[in-house]
Each structure stands twice: as C-alpha cells, then as structure tokens.
XYZ file of C-alpha atoms in Angstrom:
343
model
C 79.282 168.781 -8.534
C 78.036 172.297 -8.722
C 74.566 173.464 -7.521
C 72.597 175.891 -9.357
C 72.009 179.358 -7.665
C 68.912 180.100 -6.376
C 67.037 183.608 -6.457
C 67.835 186.302 -4.098
C 66.220 185.805 -0.847
C 65.967 182.350 -0.683
C 68.367 179.874 1.157
C 70.133 177.505 -1.101
C 69.022 173.884 -0.410
C 71.168 171.886 1.855
C 72.092 168.882 1.062
C 74.764 165.774 2.169
C 77.167 167.469 -0.112
C 76.558 171.108 0.159
C 78.148 173.436 2.147
C 76.289 174.964 5.423
C 74.111 177.939 4.861
C 76.677 180.680 4.831
C 79.342 178.900 3.295
C 81.271 180.400 0.494
C 80.946 177.305 -1.964
C 79.300 174.009 -2.185
C 81.747 171.096 -1.570
C 82.402 168.694 -4.395
C 82.218 165.069 -3.753
C 84.436 163.047 -5.773
C 83.479 159.977 -7.733
C 85.356 157.967 -5.440
C 83.553 157.910 -2.374
C 80.083 157.360 -3.510
C 78.963 154.049 -2.450
C 77.917 152.447 -5.508
C 80.858 153.071 -7.633
C 83.285 151.861 -4.628
C 81.378 149.036 -4.314
C 81.447 148.544 -7.842
C 85.272 148.856 -8.484
C 85.760 146.191 -5.798
C 83.496 143.596 -7.719
C 85.456 144.485 -10.477
C 88.653 143.880 -8.285
C 87.084 140.647 -7.418
C 86.086 139.666 -11.168
C 90.225 140.170 -12.215
C 90.890 137.742 -9.486
C 88.364 135.140 -10.212
C 89.867 135.590 -13.698
C 93.705 135.434 -12.709
C 93.192 132.379 -10.325
C 90.906 130.753 -13.521
C 94.206 131.605 -15.639
C 96.911 130.501 -13.722
C 94.999 127.423 -12.034
C 91.829 126.319 -13.732
C 91.523 123.354 -12.643
C 92.218 123.745 -8.762
C 90.802 127.340 -8.737
C 87.045 127.176 -10.353
C 86.821 123.602 -8.593
C 83.590 124.035 -6.661
C 85.637 122.626 -3.397
C 87.823 125.167 -3.538
C 85.156 127.822 -4.355
C 83.478 126.518 -1.420
C 86.711 126.796 0.663
C 87.096 130.345 -0.205
C 83.828 131.198 1.198
C 84.149 129.086 4.241
C 87.760 130.900 4.888
C 86.244 134.194 4.537
C 83.559 133.308 6.867
C 85.774 133.614 10.198
C 87.480 136.948 9.523
C 84.259 138.146 8.014
C 82.230 137.934 10.888
C 85.062 139.700 13.042
C 85.273 142.463 9.989
C 81.468 143.469 10.604
C 81.990 143.683 14.485
C 85.210 145.810 13.521
C 83.206 147.928 10.958
C 80.902 149.418 13.530
C 83.761 150.398 15.755
C 85.374 152.181 13.347
C 83.030 153.689 12.179
C 82.533 155.129 15.501
C 86.067 156.749 15.708
C 87.343 153.574 17.499
C 90.035 151.119 16.794
C 89.716 147.127 18.210
C 93.031 145.670 17.989
C 92.295 142.775 19.991
C 89.891 140.871 18.076
C 92.467 138.199 16.673
C 93.392 137.208 20.691
C 89.790 137.100 21.963
C 88.662 134.562 18.682
C 92.260 132.900 20.231
C 90.435 132.804 24.245
C 87.243 132.186 23.069
C 88.133 129.160 20.975
C 90.630 127.298 23.702
C 88.146 128.350 26.542
C 85.209 126.836 24.241
C 87.312 123.682 23.601
C 88.430 122.772 26.884
C 87.647 119.230 28.544
C 85.311 120.695 30.773
C 83.509 122.929 28.315
C 83.229 119.482 25.603
C 81.335 117.587 28.412
C 78.456 119.935 27.490
C 78.300 119.365 24.169
C 77.410 121.491 21.122
C 75.159 124.418 23.252
C 78.254 124.133 25.761
C 81.391 125.289 22.947
C 79.070 127.678 21.435
C 77.368 129.570 24.801
C 81.258 129.227 26.092
C 82.500 130.929 23.006
C 79.914 133.696 22.779
C 80.118 134.477 26.536
C 83.638 134.588 26.284
C 83.487 136.724 23.474
C 81.078 139.332 24.927
C 83.255 139.451 28.059
C 86.305 140.107 26.177
C 84.059 143.082 24.835
C 82.266 144.104 27.764
C 86.114 144.621 29.155
C 86.584 147.202 26.367
C 83.970 149.175 26.291
C 84.348 149.640 29.736
C 88.459 150.542 29.397
C 87.532 152.849 26.218
C 83.899 154.569 27.202
C 83.640 154.646 31.032
C 87.403 154.398 31.508
C 88.652 156.836 29.658
C 91.792 155.437 27.782
C 92.451 155.780 24.542
C 91.293 152.463 22.198
C 94.219 151.778 20.925
C 96.183 151.483 24.382
C 92.932 149.329 25.413
C 92.546 146.909 23.309
C 96.392 146.352 22.962
C 96.224 145.915 26.867
C 93.528 142.978 26.044
C 95.136 141.669 23.139
C 98.408 140.922 25.035
C 96.285 139.452 28.302
C 93.861 137.580 25.960
C 96.488 135.655 24.199
C 98.403 135.254 27.181
C 95.524 133.636 29.034
C 94.942 131.196 25.656
C 98.618 130.053 26.284
C 97.902 129.330 29.992
C 94.648 127.365 29.427
C 96.171 125.393 26.468
C 99.786 125.298 27.945
C 100.591 125.298 24.056
C 99.174 122.084 23.344
C 96.396 122.208 20.903
C 92.871 120.858 22.052
C 90.690 118.598 19.979
C 87.117 118.655 19.774
C 85.470 115.416 20.146
C 81.690 116.395 19.867
C 80.433 114.918 16.903
C 77.582 117.464 16.249
C 80.060 120.285 15.731
C 82.570 118.608 13.342
C 79.678 117.576 11.551
C 78.846 120.931 10.398
C 82.327 120.966 8.816
C 81.835 117.834 6.602
C 80.098 117.946 3.133
C 76.902 116.625 4.570
C 75.980 119.588 6.148
C 75.934 121.832 3.114
C 72.889 122.877 1.991
C 72.434 123.127 -1.825
C 76.176 122.830 -1.820
C 76.628 125.870 0.558
C 78.668 125.518 3.862
C 76.677 126.057 6.972
C 79.522 128.514 8.049
C 79.013 130.413 5.208
C 75.063 130.249 6.070
C 75.768 132.233 9.212
C 78.144 134.533 7.707
C 75.701 135.611 5.456
C 73.262 135.846 8.433
C 75.830 138.087 10.149
C 76.202 140.102 7.355
C 72.214 140.790 6.763
C 72.005 141.658 10.145
C 75.029 144.007 10.346
C 73.390 145.460 7.442
C 69.963 146.315 8.645
C 71.385 147.592 12.334
C 74.038 149.931 10.267
C 71.758 151.497 7.820
C 68.335 151.058 9.275
C 67.990 151.511 12.700
C 68.909 154.150 15.336
C 72.021 152.278 16.556
C 74.025 152.902 12.994
C 72.836 156.427 12.850
C 74.105 156.910 16.296
C 77.443 154.894 15.131
C 77.832 157.400 12.551
C 77.236 160.295 14.637
C 79.947 159.638 17.484
C 82.163 158.693 14.828
C 81.979 161.761 12.958
C 81.780 164.429 15.602
C 81.482 162.985 19.193
C 80.994 166.033 21.159
C 78.293 167.102 18.546
C 76.675 163.615 19.233
C 76.427 164.283 23.155
C 74.922 167.869 22.648
C 72.133 166.177 20.393
C 71.093 163.663 23.013
C 73.256 160.248 22.138
C 74.802 158.437 25.566
C 77.776 158.829 23.845
C 79.723 156.530 26.045
C 76.833 153.883 26.324
C 76.830 153.777 22.706
C 80.684 152.988 22.495
C 79.870 150.300 25.144
C 77.439 148.593 23.358
C 79.791 148.843 19.934
C 82.439 147.137 21.663
C 79.960 144.651 23.134
C 78.890 144.045 19.398
C 82.620 143.265 18.443
C 83.281 140.792 21.277
C 79.754 139.034 20.157
C 80.960 138.935 16.447
C 84.672 137.280 18.150
C 82.719 135.019 19.550
C 80.405 133.494 16.546
C 83.892 134.099 14.934
C 85.610 131.565 17.378
C 83.012 128.984 17.173
C 83.184 129.004 13.018
C 86.934 128.077 13.429
C 86.355 125.355 16.056
C 84.077 123.890 13.501
C 86.813 124.588 10.627
C 89.580 123.632 12.237
C 88.259 121.046 14.610
C 90.487 122.311 17.185
C 91.187 125.138 19.896
C 94.424 126.585 19.714
C 96.579 129.889 21.612
C 97.312 130.761 18.303
C 94.047 130.953 16.875
C 93.067 134.357 15.072
C 96.601 135.335 14.218
C 96.724 138.850 12.550
C 93.021 139.062 12.495
C 92.676 142.312 13.351
C 95.296 143.346 10.469
C 92.688 141.471 7.936
C 89.663 143.164 9.577
C 90.901 146.738 9.539
C 92.323 146.161 5.912
C 88.988 144.721 4.494
C 87.214 148.020 6.382
C 89.475 150.280 4.660
C 89.396 148.840 1.257
C 85.830 148.551 1.458
C 85.674 152.385 2.491
C 85.481 152.499 5.803
C 86.647 155.845 7.278
C 89.778 155.320 10.081
C 89.022 158.593 10.909
C 85.541 157.456 11.586
C 82.050 158.973 10.500
C 81.366 156.573 7.377
C 81.277 152.609 7.125
C 80.008 150.524 4.826
C 79.364 146.541 5.560
C 79.018 145.575 2.100
C 82.239 146.798 1.519
C 83.811 145.223 3.982
C 82.443 141.939 3.344
C 83.483 142.692 -0.180
C 86.909 143.747 0.828
C 86.676 140.155 3.057
C 86.354 138.462 -0.024
C 88.981 140.319 -2.279
C 91.983 139.470 0.415
C 90.504 135.654 0.961
C 90.699 135.273 -3.018
C 94.211 136.706 -3.234
C 95.226 134.484 -0.334
C 93.759 131.626 -2.192
C 95.595 131.812 -5.303
C 98.895 132.809 -3.928
C 98.790 129.323 -1.818
C 97.224 127.587 -5.073
C 100.718 129.262 -7.197
C 103.250 128.076 -4.143
C 104.109 131.799 -3.757
C 105.824 132.538 -0.160
C 103.340 134.223 2.919
C 105.823 136.574 2.920
C 104.746 137.649 -0.885
C 100.899 137.415 0.530
C 101.582 140.049 3.251
C 103.631 142.695 0.639
C 100.433 142.420 -1.423
C 98.127 142.583 1.252
C 100.415 145.726 2.500
C 100.338 147.280 -0.764
C 96.428 146.965 -1.200
C 96.209 148.912 2.174
C 98.542 151.732 1.900
C 96.509 152.183 -1.715
C 93.355 152.111 0.098
C 94.482 154.696 2.500
C 96.033 157.012 0.248
C 92.861 157.292 -1.683
C 90.876 157.993 0.981
C 93.305 160.848 1.909
C 93.032 161.922 -1.337
C 88.973 162.006 -1.530
C 89.013 163.877 1.990
C 91.237 166.709 0.782
C 89.111 167.208 -2.191
C 85.738 167.508 -0.073
C-alpha cells in the first residue's frame, strides 16, 4: 500500500501502517494481517469443514444434536481461550489453564462442597480459578518470574493437588440443579445453556478488549512494556489483572465442564493449554504480543472443535487429530512470521 507524497514543508501523515516521521518509507501491511480478511478466511475454513462433515457423514454430522454437541464442547475450551487471548496479547503465556480447570472442577465437586448446592459448586470453581490466577499474576508481575516458568510451576502444582483431592477417583455430581443444565429441557430456543454462557463471555471479552482502556493497556503492554510504563501504565498491575482474568475464565470453564460431564476428575482439562494457545494463534493473536482478536480466537476454537468432531465421526485415531492440529498450528505461525517480515 503506497502513500501519496505530501507538499514540501508539510509533515507526512502518521497512520497505523506508516513509518514514523523521519522514516524512509511507509511499511506495507500484508493483506493477511487485516482482521476482516483473516476472520473471513477462518469462516471459509469453517464452511469447508462443514461441507466435508456433511459429505462424509451427512446423517450424523448435520443432525441438530451433533451440531449442538460441537457448540457445547467448544464452549468449555472457548471460555478458556478468551482469557488466554488477553494474556498472549500482553506478551505473556499461561501453560496452567488446563490444570486450573482440573483443580477447580475437583474442588467444586467434593462432597463437602456439593452440600452447598448449585451456588457452592459455582462459587468454589470460580474462587479456585481466581486464586490460581492470583498466584500466577503475583509470580509474573511482582515476583519477576518468566511467565513460562511461573505457569509451568502452577501446571504441575495444580495437577498434583487435583490428584491428591480425588485420590485418582471420579467425583460424581449429585446436585440435580447442576445436572439439569445439561439436559435438553434446559435448552433455550434449541441452544444449550453452556453455549449461551460462552456467548456471554465472548461478548464481554470483546467489549473489554476493544472498547475499554483495559484492552488498550493490554495491547500497549504486549507491544512495548517499557514504552507503556513511560506512558503511565502500571505494567505490573496490568499483568496481575490479566492472569486474574485468565483464572476467572478457567473457573467458569470448570463449572461448564462439571455440567457437561456430570463429574469432577483430576484428568479434566487435559491439553487445554495447547488447544487454547493454538486457537488464539490461528485466530490472529501474535505470540510475541501486541495484537490480539477475540473474534478470531473464537473462530479458531470452532475450527478445532469441528475438526475433532469430524475425525471422531469418521472413526479416525486421536493421533491423526493431533497431527492435523499440529500442522495447522505450524502453518499459522509460519504465516505470522512471514507477515511480520513484510511489515
């Protein structure tokens, strides 16, 4: 994209895609980095997957019950991905989200917790998620630890504590009001309640990211933390809030998983961290920070969940699913690197 020249004696206009005043030339932004084109591309991929599923398993894939299942399964990891998008945009990473979901789900389904009914389970799941997010945030923001190390330590600790609580056993939920949310009778206009929660989290996340100073500060911290600090942003406090937000999303996802599975297990949330990071990346969020998109991340979740569903209906091994996901992640990162070199 080439800018027109300006008359002598006038400063060249500064745009998000132009070089700063005094620069030699304006940077050209590749088409692949435009959010609208990227999201349309993901919609195209999703449409292609729907065609593939409809051709290979028309009776099963296109059934309303199966489409409801896809959206329901996407809801759990989707809520986690919304929180992960904020963290990655800030230049951080959270490898503990899956373990936090597991810990929150088993803590919320103990016999003692279930005695307090629906409110007790929901409250416990959210508080455990927030608590883990608080620890991550304190270690990263005020402890000076590298996010990879801090969240990896939380990953190991949360998994271990979840195993200790359950002693390797599945904890069955007996609270009827919780289990009823997963039944067809609870659907609203044919939409499962879990999907409605996912939609609400997505809308709130989008508004927070795109329409508030919190979102702008997140992008600023990820783009250049030192410049953000000089601009008056409390970088450490912002990072603390971001990990708290990620923990909150994990707590909500844990409750949704409890409703979906009707139990709490220490193996819950397995590989959620990889799925959330992958969905955010293919959605357009930069691993290096400074740019993110909630809509793209949600589309990434839907793409991965649809792939998993198609593979399952066609009786393909889980190993093939993981290989396909890995190939998609590699392709997305290569596109990001190429686009970054052209800017």
